[in-house]
XYZ file of C-alpha atoms in Angstrom:
708
model
C -48.699 -87.290 30.180
C -47.482 -87.205 26.596
C -49.425 -87.760 23.414
C -48.326 -91.416 23.230
C -49.432 -91.994 26.835
C -52.779 -90.463 25.971
C -53.184 -92.796 23.002
C -52.329 -95.857 25.096
C -54.674 -94.681 27.842
C -57.576 -94.349 25.414
C -56.858 -97.738 23.917
C -56.922 -99.425 27.327
C -60.222 -97.887 28.464
C -62.513 -100.527 26.961
C -62.497 -103.946 28.566
C -63.560 -105.651 25.408
C -62.070 -109.091 25.047
C -61.866 -110.387 21.533
C -60.470 -113.835 20.908
C -59.153 -114.405 17.454
C -58.370 -117.889 16.218
C -56.521 -118.335 13.073
C -58.360 -120.264 10.438
C -57.689 -120.592 6.792
C -59.918 -119.498 3.973
C -63.526 -118.523 4.482
C -63.615 -118.959 8.267
C -60.822 -116.443 8.697
C -62.686 -113.869 6.597
C -65.926 -114.532 8.486
C -64.304 -113.895 11.847
C -62.622 -110.754 10.531
C -66.015 -109.474 9.405
C -67.546 -110.239 12.818
C -64.678 -108.406 14.495
C -65.277 -105.383 12.268
C -68.979 -105.261 13.196
C -68.080 -105.597 16.863
C -65.704 -102.644 16.595
C -68.277 -100.470 14.862
C -71.275 -101.235 17.080
C -69.705 -101.999 20.440
C -66.165 -100.718 20.854
C -66.719 -97.231 19.397
C -69.571 -96.307 21.797
C -67.580 -97.668 24.723
C -64.564 -95.562 23.783
C -66.744 -92.470 23.413
C -68.313 -93.097 26.796
C -64.898 -93.567 28.376
C -63.675 -90.302 26.871
C -66.608 -88.553 28.482
C -65.741 -90.108 31.841
C -62.161 -88.891 31.439
C -63.127 -85.210 31.373
C -61.898 -84.765 34.950
C -58.568 -86.497 34.202
C -55.947 -83.899 33.202
C -53.047 -84.215 30.829
C -49.738 -83.361 32.489
C -46.720 -82.514 30.351
C -43.317 -82.650 32.010
C -44.715 -83.704 35.383
C -41.769 -85.853 36.459
C -39.234 -83.161 35.637
C -41.416 -80.621 37.438
C -41.249 -82.704 40.632
C -37.471 -83.100 40.306
C -36.976 -79.361 40.003
C -39.081 -78.789 43.124
C -36.930 -81.338 44.974
C -33.834 -79.472 43.814
C -35.305 -76.276 45.271
C -35.898 -77.869 48.685
C -32.803 -80.097 48.731
C -34.843 -82.677 50.624
C -34.421 -80.604 53.786
C -37.906 -79.082 54.023
C -41.413 -79.257 52.645
C -41.966 -77.240 49.464
C -44.213 -74.174 49.409
C -46.207 -73.322 46.301
C -47.661 -70.102 44.952
C -50.877 -69.977 42.910
C -51.608 -66.906 40.784
C -55.155 -66.567 39.485
C -56.329 -65.109 36.215
C -58.274 -61.883 35.979
C -57.121 -60.103 32.802
C -55.902 -56.597 33.663
C -56.561 -57.233 37.367
C -53.815 -59.886 37.265
C -51.210 -57.107 37.315
C -51.866 -57.136 41.094
C -49.653 -60.240 41.278
C -46.680 -57.998 40.487
C -47.165 -56.245 43.825
C -47.751 -59.550 45.610
C -44.464 -60.975 44.312
C -42.664 -57.792 45.292
C -43.848 -58.042 48.894
C -43.169 -61.778 49.144
C -39.648 -61.250 47.853
C -39.012 -58.430 50.314
C -40.002 -60.796 53.143
C -37.840 -63.618 51.823
C -40.882 -65.769 50.999
C -39.781 -67.203 47.656
C -42.008 -70.026 46.365
C -40.588 -73.363 45.257
C -42.988 -73.509 42.318
C -45.780 -71.437 40.776
C -49.091 -72.625 39.349
C -51.121 -70.171 37.296
C -53.593 -69.643 34.508
C -54.828 -66.859 32.243
C -53.139 -63.462 32.637
C -51.613 -64.579 35.933
C -49.368 -66.820 33.850
C -47.720 -63.832 32.174
C -46.568 -62.610 35.584
C -45.606 -66.108 36.755
C -43.560 -66.930 33.656
C -41.717 -63.612 33.527
C -40.863 -63.822 37.236
C -39.648 -67.418 36.903
C -37.535 -66.433 33.889
C -35.613 -64.006 36.084
C -37.520 -60.731 35.925
C -37.816 -58.816 39.159
C -41.299 -57.529 40.071
C -40.091 -53.974 39.427
C -38.863 -54.958 35.957
C -42.212 -56.553 35.119
C -43.971 -53.393 36.306
C -41.600 -51.282 34.249
C -42.478 -53.193 31.103
C -46.219 -53.121 31.658
C -46.341 -49.399 32.465
C -43.866 -47.877 30.019
C -44.890 -49.948 26.998
C -48.292 -49.279 25.500
C -49.617 -52.819 25.583
C -52.595 -51.879 23.415
C -50.230 -51.392 20.455
C -49.077 -55.008 20.635
C -52.344 -56.584 19.481
C -53.576 -56.095 15.921
C -57.196 -56.512 14.870
C -57.722 -59.695 12.869
C -60.601 -61.053 10.835
C -62.251 -63.712 13.054
C -62.247 -66.526 10.505
C -60.716 -69.607 12.163
C -58.966 -67.277 14.598
C -59.518 -64.676 17.311
C -60.202 -60.974 16.967
C -56.732 -59.997 18.216
C -53.393 -61.129 16.787
C -50.684 -61.775 19.432
C -47.562 -61.971 17.239
C -46.314 -58.489 18.154
C -46.819 -59.240 21.844
C -44.782 -62.439 21.519
C -42.089 -60.528 19.622
C -41.835 -57.973 22.409
C -41.517 -60.673 25.081
C -38.785 -62.441 23.090
C -36.641 -59.301 23.078
C -35.811 -59.884 26.749
C -35.401 -63.660 26.739
C -32.647 -66.048 25.655
C -33.141 -67.631 22.255
C -35.408 -70.698 22.217
C -36.224 -70.438 25.930
C -38.251 -73.406 27.210
C -40.649 -73.494 30.143
C -38.690 -76.385 31.674
C -35.571 -74.169 31.729
C -37.057 -71.495 34.015
C -35.340 -70.841 37.342
C -38.493 -71.482 39.371
C -40.695 -74.390 38.194
C -43.942 -73.178 36.643
C -47.104 -75.081 35.747
C -49.573 -73.421 33.363
C -53.190 -74.563 33.449
C -55.037 -74.604 30.108
C -58.149 -76.217 28.648
C -58.175 -78.386 25.511
C -60.961 -77.805 22.992
C -60.248 -81.163 21.322
C -60.653 -83.513 24.304
C -62.416 -81.054 26.648
C -59.872 -81.947 29.322
C -57.542 -79.840 31.412
C -53.921 -79.610 30.264
C -51.144 -78.859 32.750
C -47.976 -77.662 31.066
C -44.484 -77.490 32.530
C -42.507 -77.791 29.298
C -42.459 -76.314 25.799
C -41.653 -73.096 23.963
C -41.933 -70.122 26.320
C -43.974 -67.701 24.198
C -46.172 -70.462 22.759
C -47.182 -71.610 26.230
C -47.655 -68.020 27.360
C -49.977 -67.321 24.417
C -51.957 -70.466 25.273
C -52.342 -69.404 28.886
C -54.508 -66.362 28.049
C -56.087 -67.628 24.792
C -59.610 -66.539 25.661
C -61.969 -67.737 22.886
C -63.283 -65.142 20.429
C -60.658 -62.592 21.456
C -57.454 -64.624 20.947
C -56.413 -67.604 18.834
C -56.463 -71.046 20.399
C -52.942 -72.504 20.450
C -51.816 -75.860 19.041
C -49.717 -77.860 21.492
C -48.915 -81.600 21.283
C -52.107 -82.320 19.378
C -54.256 -80.181 21.668
C -56.044 -76.937 20.863
C -55.460 -74.900 24.007
C -57.446 -72.041 25.494
C -57.417 -70.030 28.711
C -57.682 -72.312 31.765
C -59.266 -69.515 33.770
C -62.571 -70.156 31.987
C -63.186 -73.166 34.242
C -61.454 -72.252 37.495
C -60.006 -68.832 38.137
C -57.948 -70.025 41.135
C -56.665 -73.620 40.615
C -55.477 -74.076 44.193
C -56.200 -77.814 44.405
C -53.547 -78.586 41.772
C -50.834 -77.165 44.020
C -51.509 -79.795 46.719
C -50.169 -82.477 44.417
C -46.738 -80.957 45.031
C -46.792 -79.199 48.423
C -48.706 -79.459 51.725
C -48.853 -75.678 52.158
C -49.527 -73.029 49.507
C -50.071 -69.320 49.071
C -52.839 -68.113 46.760
C -53.166 -64.668 45.197
C -56.530 -63.918 43.571
C -57.993 -61.133 41.456
C -61.685 -61.962 41.406
C -64.300 -59.667 39.909
C -66.961 -57.952 42.011
C -67.562 -54.926 39.791
C -71.254 -54.102 40.126
C -71.082 -51.079 37.830
C -72.169 -53.051 34.768
C -75.417 -53.416 32.873
C -76.518 -56.982 33.532
C -79.302 -56.631 30.965
C -76.734 -56.340 28.206
C -76.533 -59.822 26.603
C -72.737 -59.772 26.240
C -72.270 -58.624 29.824
C -74.733 -61.262 30.999
C -72.775 -63.947 29.129
C -69.472 -62.808 30.650
C -70.960 -62.753 34.141
C -72.474 -66.208 33.616
C -69.051 -67.604 32.757
C -67.541 -65.737 35.693
C -70.023 -67.367 38.097
C -68.754 -70.856 37.345
C -65.037 -70.159 37.347
C -65.220 -68.017 40.477
C -67.393 -70.562 42.318
C -64.936 -73.379 41.543
C -62.089 -71.259 42.833
C -63.904 -70.320 46.039
C -64.777 -73.959 46.761
C -61.103 -74.908 46.576
C -60.123 -71.950 48.757
C -62.593 -72.967 51.481
C -61.492 -76.602 51.339
C -57.905 -75.513 52.129
C -58.547 -72.696 54.564
C -56.294 -74.305 57.193
C -53.281 -75.172 55.059
C -53.067 -72.128 52.775
C -52.812 -68.354 52.852
C -55.261 -66.462 50.693
C -54.161 -63.030 49.506
C -57.387 -61.486 48.263
C -56.114 -58.587 46.185
C -58.117 -55.397 46.506
C -58.690 -55.058 42.762
C -62.054 -56.747 42.406
C -63.746 -53.478 41.428
C -61.450 -52.894 38.458
C -62.591 -53.796 34.958
C -60.858 -56.727 33.305
C -60.094 -54.276 30.468
C -58.332 -51.727 32.684
C -54.829 -52.175 31.231
C -53.972 -48.485 31.652
C -53.927 -48.687 35.460
C -51.108 -51.194 35.843
C -49.219 -49.210 38.480
C -52.282 -48.688 40.675
C -53.371 -52.320 40.346
C -49.866 -53.569 41.217
C -49.820 -51.206 44.202
C -53.108 -52.635 45.408
C -51.616 -56.124 45.166
C -48.630 -55.087 47.289
C -50.850 -53.526 49.952
C -53.140 -56.574 49.993
C -50.197 -58.946 50.438
C -48.815 -56.819 53.244
C -52.154 -56.628 55.061
C -52.713 -60.386 54.760
C -49.242 -61.591 55.698
C -48.882 -59.207 58.631
C -52.225 -60.192 60.148
C -52.150 -62.146 63.440
C -54.021 -65.169 62.111
C -51.492 -65.505 59.302
C -48.570 -65.690 61.724
C -49.964 -68.915 63.196
C -50.177 -70.509 59.758
C -46.624 -69.489 58.907
C -45.193 -70.950 62.098
C -42.853 -73.734 61.131
C -43.041 -72.970 57.400
C -39.646 -72.615 55.734
C -39.131 -70.834 52.426
C -36.396 -71.089 49.865
C -34.230 -68.298 48.553
C -33.917 -66.644 45.182
C -31.930 -68.752 42.698
C -28.274 -67.739 42.621
C -28.477 -66.904 38.919
C -31.260 -64.350 39.498
C -28.877 -61.473 40.270
C -26.905 -61.844 37.032
C -30.019 -62.536 34.965
C -31.828 -59.494 36.342
C -28.838 -57.327 35.552
C -28.893 -58.573 31.941
C -32.644 -58.085 31.718
C -32.264 -54.535 33.033
C -29.769 -53.769 30.272
C -32.117 -55.245 27.658
C -35.015 -53.173 28.981
C -32.868 -50.031 28.808
C -31.941 -50.746 25.197
C -35.510 -51.624 24.284
C -36.940 -48.473 25.855
C -34.475 -46.307 23.943
C -35.519 -47.970 20.696
C -39.219 -48.106 21.584
C -39.365 -44.426 22.537
C -38.868 -43.342 18.922
C -41.762 -45.073 17.146
C -43.215 -47.585 19.638
C -41.891 -50.297 17.357
C -41.418 -53.868 18.584
C -40.686 -55.778 15.373
C -41.534 -59.441 14.887
C -39.789 -62.714 15.657
C -39.813 -63.892 12.049
C -42.233 -63.897 9.162
C -45.869 -63.489 10.223
C -49.068 -62.668 8.370
C -52.634 -61.842 9.373
C -55.933 -60.820 7.822
C -58.189 -58.356 9.561
C -60.194 -55.181 9.442
C -58.383 -51.891 9.070
C -58.249 -48.502 7.520
C -56.622 -45.143 7.508
C -57.680 -41.557 7.987
C -55.867 -38.747 6.189
C -57.579 -35.672 7.536
C -56.996 -35.223 11.250
C -55.504 -31.944 12.507
C -51.730 -32.067 12.164
C -51.771 -34.938 9.676
C -48.454 -35.039 7.838
C -49.984 -36.595 4.696
C -50.980 -33.429 2.895
C -52.595 -34.335 -0.438
C -55.304 -36.687 0.814
C -58.339 -35.964 2.944
C -60.249 -39.224 2.626
C -61.055 -42.030 5.044
C -60.263 -45.548 3.824
C -61.730 -48.640 5.513
C -61.899 -52.279 4.503
C -60.111 -55.616 4.688
C -56.453 -55.556 5.618
C -53.663 -58.038 4.997
C -50.488 -57.604 7.050
C -47.076 -59.159 6.601
C -44.284 -58.537 9.110
C -40.689 -59.621 9.019
C -38.497 -58.280 11.803
C -38.273 -54.505 11.125
C -40.281 -54.530 7.897
C -44.062 -54.100 7.808
C -46.251 -54.474 4.712
C -49.989 -53.839 4.621
C -52.600 -53.964 1.881
C -56.091 -52.552 2.376
C -59.039 -52.821 0.023
C -62.425 -51.286 0.664
C -64.219 -47.967 0.412
C -62.989 -44.400 0.583
C -64.965 -41.228 1.328
C -64.046 -37.568 1.612
C -63.652 -36.808 5.290
C -65.793 -33.673 5.168
C -68.400 -34.959 2.730
C -69.777 -38.516 2.790
C -71.861 -37.944 -0.342
C -69.095 -39.495 -2.446
C -67.960 -43.010 -1.599
C -65.763 -44.985 -3.959
C -63.856 -48.278 -4.108
C -60.247 -47.831 -3.024
C -57.117 -49.807 -2.290
C -53.743 -49.069 -0.765
C -50.406 -50.785 -0.275
C -48.328 -49.481 2.599
C -44.740 -50.346 3.591
C -42.717 -49.280 6.590
C -39.073 -50.066 7.305
C -37.308 -49.219 10.567
C -33.640 -48.426 9.995
C -31.675 -48.251 13.216
C -33.613 -46.921 16.191
C -34.322 -43.378 15.084
C -34.916 -43.696 11.329
C -38.132 -44.854 9.696
C -38.958 -44.981 5.986
C -42.531 -45.219 4.724
C -43.928 -45.730 1.255
C -47.487 -46.136 0.115
C -49.529 -46.187 -3.054
C -53.273 -45.640 -3.001
C -55.828 -45.830 -5.784
C -59.369 -44.431 -5.605
C -61.874 -45.346 -8.328
C -64.565 -42.670 -8.285
C -67.511 -43.944 -10.333
C -70.091 -41.434 -11.520
C -73.375 -43.325 -11.697
C -75.279 -40.602 -13.512
C -72.781 -40.435 -16.379
C -70.940 -43.745 -16.753
C -67.327 -42.809 -16.154
C -64.371 -43.958 -14.133
C -62.303 -41.294 -12.384
C -59.222 -42.946 -10.895
C -57.011 -41.057 -8.475
C -53.523 -42.339 -7.699
C -51.499 -41.304 -4.659
C -47.879 -42.239 -4.037
C -45.937 -41.211 -0.947
C -42.376 -41.701 0.237
C -41.446 -40.486 3.701
C -38.445 -40.639 5.970
C -38.404 -39.592 9.612
C -35.503 -39.188 11.993
C -36.153 -38.702 15.686
C -33.478 -36.890 17.663
C -32.333 -38.520 20.920
C -34.617 -36.502 23.179
C -36.869 -38.803 25.142
C -40.254 -38.688 26.801
C -41.997 -36.471 27.551
C -40.209 -34.435 24.840
C -39.707 -35.426 21.229
C -37.911 -33.739 18.333
C -38.063 -35.150 14.827
C -36.920 -34.335 11.307
C -39.304 -35.319 8.539
C -38.927 -35.395 4.776
C -41.564 -36.588 2.328
C -42.570 -36.676 -1.304
C -46.227 -37.004 -2.270
C -47.745 -37.373 -5.721
C -51.408 -37.081 -6.718
C -52.606 -37.854 -10.234
C -56.172 -38.118 -11.530
C -55.239 -39.124 -15.105
C -56.932 -35.973 -16.364
C -60.388 -37.325 -15.532
C -61.186 -35.279 -12.414
C -62.180 -36.714 -9.066
C -64.963 -35.992 -6.603
C -63.698 -37.970 -3.623
C -60.561 -35.941 -2.994
C -60.082 -32.236 -3.707
C -56.434 -32.225 -4.801
C -56.850 -33.173 -8.466
C -54.706 -32.886 -11.581
C -51.085 -33.994 -11.521
C -49.183 -32.574 -8.554
C -46.158 -33.281 -6.453
C -45.518 -32.003 -2.962
C -42.204 -32.047 -1.116
C -42.153 -31.366 2.621
C -39.229 -30.845 4.955
C -40.039 -30.092 8.573
C -38.823 -30.100 12.143
C -41.314 -30.975 14.862
C -41.266 -30.681 18.640
C -43.780 -32.222 21.022
C -44.283 -32.400 24.759
C -46.701 -34.780 26.457
C -47.500 -34.303 30.103
C -50.281 -35.619 32.340
C -52.351 -32.448 31.835
C -50.691 -30.409 29.089
C -49.522 -31.515 25.658
C -48.075 -29.358 22.896
C -46.928 -29.859 19.312
C -44.974 -27.391 17.192
C -43.828 -27.812 13.594
C -41.932 -25.610 11.141
C -40.681 -26.290 7.647
C -41.156 -25.774 3.937
C -43.567 -27.114 1.322
C -42.473 -27.261 -2.298
C -45.095 -27.914 -4.969
C -44.434 -29.087 -8.489
C -47.511 -28.372 -10.625
C -47.406 -28.238 -14.428
C -43.574 -28.141 -14.354
C -43.674 -25.067 -12.086
C -41.968 -25.349 -8.723
C -43.049 -23.141 -5.870
C -41.788 -23.012 -2.282
C -43.796 -22.110 0.818
C -42.836 -21.781 4.446
C -45.176 -23.024 7.163
C -45.576 -23.220 10.945
C -48.059 -25.044 13.138
C -48.649 -24.988 16.863
C -51.191 -26.809 18.976
C -51.746 -27.020 22.742
C -54.252 -29.127 24.685
C -54.975 -28.925 28.395
C -57.095 -31.353 30.388
C -57.775 -31.394 34.102
C -60.741 -32.887 35.874
C -63.823 -32.217 33.777
C -62.292 -29.272 31.926
C -60.760 -29.575 28.484
C -59.203 -26.699 26.522
C -57.524 -26.585 23.146
C -55.908 -24.021 20.896
C -54.077 -24.013 17.590
C -52.357 -21.629 15.192
C -51.061 -22.335 11.689
C -49.624 -20.296 8.865
C -48.244 -20.775 5.362
C -46.756 -18.098 3.115
C -45.396 -17.901 -0.432
C -41.733 -17.063 -0.898
C -42.317 -15.942 -4.484
C -45.232 -13.559 -3.719
C -47.343 -15.218 -6.436
C -50.359 -15.950 -4.197
C -52.399 -19.191 -4.412
C -51.010 -20.474 -1.118
C -52.180 -24.099 -0.808
C -54.446 -25.190 1.993
C -53.517 -28.661 3.295
C -55.958 -30.782 5.245
C -53.609 -31.134 8.215
C -54.115 -27.400 8.834
C -57.297 -28.413 10.640
C -60.036 -26.168 9.212
C -63.237 -28.168 8.617
C -64.847 -27.132 5.326
C -66.339 -28.523 2.132
C -65.345 -25.459 0.115
C -63.473 -26.573 -3.000
C -62.276 -22.988 -3.357
C -60.247 -23.483 -0.177
C -59.455 -27.188 -0.452
C -58.182 -26.905 -4.041
C -56.306 -23.646 -3.655
C -52.804 -24.087 -5.007
C -53.652 -27.294 -6.882
C -53.952 -27.671 -10.687
C -57.743 -27.513 -10.301
C -57.762 -24.311 -8.263
C -60.964 -22.476 -9.162
C -59.628 -18.926 -9.068
C -56.392 -17.051 -8.645
C -55.965 -15.773 -5.113
C -53.373 -13.021 -4.836
C -53.012 -13.313 -1.077
C -49.507 -14.528 -0.176
C -50.360 -16.030 3.182
C -52.846 -18.405 4.707
C -53.366 -18.165 8.474
C -55.556 -20.322 10.674
C -56.454 -20.277 14.344
C -58.859 -22.169 16.524
C -60.038 -22.704 20.071
C -62.094 -25.407 21.748
C -63.739 -25.667 25.153
C -65.128 -28.931 26.376
C -65.922 -31.424 29.097
C -64.312 -34.758 29.884
C -67.185 -37.212 30.099
C -67.807 -39.612 32.972
C -65.161 -37.891 35.061
C -62.480 -39.158 32.700
C -63.220 -42.772 33.642
C -63.492 -45.485 30.965
C -66.938 -46.560 29.792
C -67.567 -50.197 28.883
C -69.929 -51.104 26.054
C -71.091 -54.629 26.725
C -67.674 -55.463 28.213
C -66.282 -55.734 24.697
C -65.580 -52.179 23.608
C -63.974 -49.701 25.957
C -64.236 -45.942 25.528
C -61.525 -43.940 27.287
C -60.709 -40.248 27.437
C -64.118 -39.317 26.034
C -64.923 -35.620 25.706
C -67.378 -33.249 24.040
C -66.099 -29.840 22.934
C -67.338 -26.727 21.200
C -64.872 -25.585 18.572
C -64.453 -22.401 16.580
C -61.889 -22.295 13.756
C -60.844 -19.215 11.778
C -59.080 -19.057 8.429
C -57.687 -15.949 6.723
C -57.175 -16.910 3.099
C -58.850 -14.253 0.884
C -57.163 -11.328 -0.807
C -59.176 -8.288 0.302
C -58.783 -4.595 0.897
C -59.295 -2.512 4.013
C -61.113 -3.968 6.977
C -62.263 -7.013 4.957
C -58.677 -8.279 4.985
C -59.172 -8.941 8.709
C -62.441 -10.883 8.303
C -61.811 -14.651 8.457
C -63.806 -17.610 7.248
C -65.440 -19.374 10.185
C -66.121 -23.036 10.899
C -67.695 -23.916 14.237
C -69.541 -26.747 15.867
C -69.346 -29.584 18.338
C -66.841 -32.447 18.405
C -66.852 -35.758 20.255
C -63.517 -37.504 20.833
C -62.708 -40.850 22.381
C -60.174 -43.667 22.417
C -62.006 -46.822 21.384
C -60.525 -50.243 22.078
C -61.448 -53.914 22.055
C -61.318 -55.254 25.657
C -58.858 -52.464 26.447
C -56.454 -53.479 23.674
C -55.729 -52.046 20.214
C -56.865 -48.449 20.628
C -58.133 -46.134 17.930
C -58.475 -42.385 18.521
C -61.803 -41.381 16.979
C -63.420 -37.974 16.466
C -66.925 -37.165 15.235
C -67.887 -33.577 14.498
C -70.789 -31.546 13.166
C -71.320 -27.823 12.767
C -71.551 -24.781 10.559
C -69.340 -24.437 7.483
C -68.980 -20.667 7.029
C -67.444 -20.643 3.528
C -70.243 -22.926 2.267
C -72.914 -21.389 4.507
C -74.193 -24.812 5.362
C -73.956 -27.875 7.559
C -70.818 -29.992 7.811
C -70.145 -33.288 9.565
C -67.516 -35.955 9.411
C -65.063 -38.113 11.276
C -61.380 -38.820 11.513
C -59.366 -41.407 13.379
C -55.747 -42.073 14.239
C -54.359 -45.559 14.492
C -51.445 -47.565 13.193
C -52.306 -50.309 10.748
């Protein structure tokens, strides 16, 4: 039903008969006034009441064309067979396995009805993707990187533009839902009229975004005057809808029966309360059609709805569940006399094209995990940046910046502006207003250029003074064509720090300095072992004096079961034998000692004749909760959590005899985790506390790694 039909329907709901006779002069005005009062006091309440009574009457967009396409599938020679795919967030990946098994058995549906995350699978399959291609996308692409945090003012917490851009890479331009090979109906709910909306036409990615637009987390979607949200909030398994178009249907569900949650938590209790209603409605429809349907109850009900990292296992469970159900004896009786259609003829060619697009995308994506955007998009949210994690390539900053973020994306260009507060990573005593503008341009697949400018305004409250610190960085990175799990890159950067001669307490590298870095890096990432190695040169320009240093870094991390081990080695040496080798925060030694942090900068406190700076460290720890994710109120998800004891050594002093072999020591305990919102948009976070040997005192801090 279109918008015009809806308007006519509303207008015809009231059976108010008004007879108007045409009189001249005063009588005509009197009757017009009476009519106005009648409309205000009588018609309006009747219309409102009728709207309430229409809550169980759905809007259907493209219904006639949907029926025609089903008739084309059957050719009028057999009864159609429908497939219903339920929602279930991450659990919905089980439908990939279900489709794979159905296709292997030649059981191709004539149409698909779905809601929530099940619609992503339904729409991709109907567009021509094979189940294996859908699985390939969902496992090899880090889906958590496709959703940016947004400020929830008239919108959801997660922005979906990057996700839509990624989907569009594999689809024809301006693809419409009505153009899909297999007819699809997406079930949504309308916030405006509080009625169900059934969609079989419209822009592909717009409808897909509407299908999983869960309030609070995602934006509601405007469509034909409606404000659409996830239809799975009302009924997780809309089986009854399918019987408008076929006498026999197959249903695949991914209900939730996870009992490992804290029901006393108010957020969890709210989620479970909503789940009760939508699951109950689905079960009622399943029982009412137990004789004329097949119910594939996927064995994924114990998975969290945030478990997006287990796509392959969840899809495998769906395949096994479909096989067990369809090969059972009682199912054979139901299937007797049921005829299925075949795959559309165009599927073979389309899948070949999609396979080529996936190959090209994976080659491009493997360099920087970049997806680009469809066109111009902008969003406001919360964000920040940390400049002091071990191995950080930004050398002159060691602060943590957090605040409001404004993002603009246009194809391969990304612009971000952040304004908020900055604090020294190793010392939270000094917090100052700060702002940064960051730009990133992807040139070809393997080349990325970055530029940023940051300003910190350190205000001394005891002595009224403003100590600004300006940072400017330009960086280019080229990744060699060596793919996962190995990666080789060439990196060149220029960094400038300037404190306008006023000094600065927030960051240690003060004065006016420039740092040039040229490096080659190698990394390997395996399921248990990961390594990173880097070698290159640093060139400093301080007070018109240029100095060149060579450096190497190596880090290895091993994790298996509950055990976690780490080791690192770094070194930097002066080519000119003039000492004062700079310490850079990416070297990974936790200290508040300005003697170390400012060595080699214009504000270096003393001349150090030693021509080398060598660091080493080890850590031993435990993976918490057996490596399984931990849910916090079913909103935040903590994954890969661990607690480790660390001991870092740094040889930086010029000394004689045996004292030359005595290092500075920093040791303590560190907690690390990957924190995400409902399993999406991850941030790697570390909190640490311990003993700062050079300062002979306590040290604590944090660092995090995340793209803007």
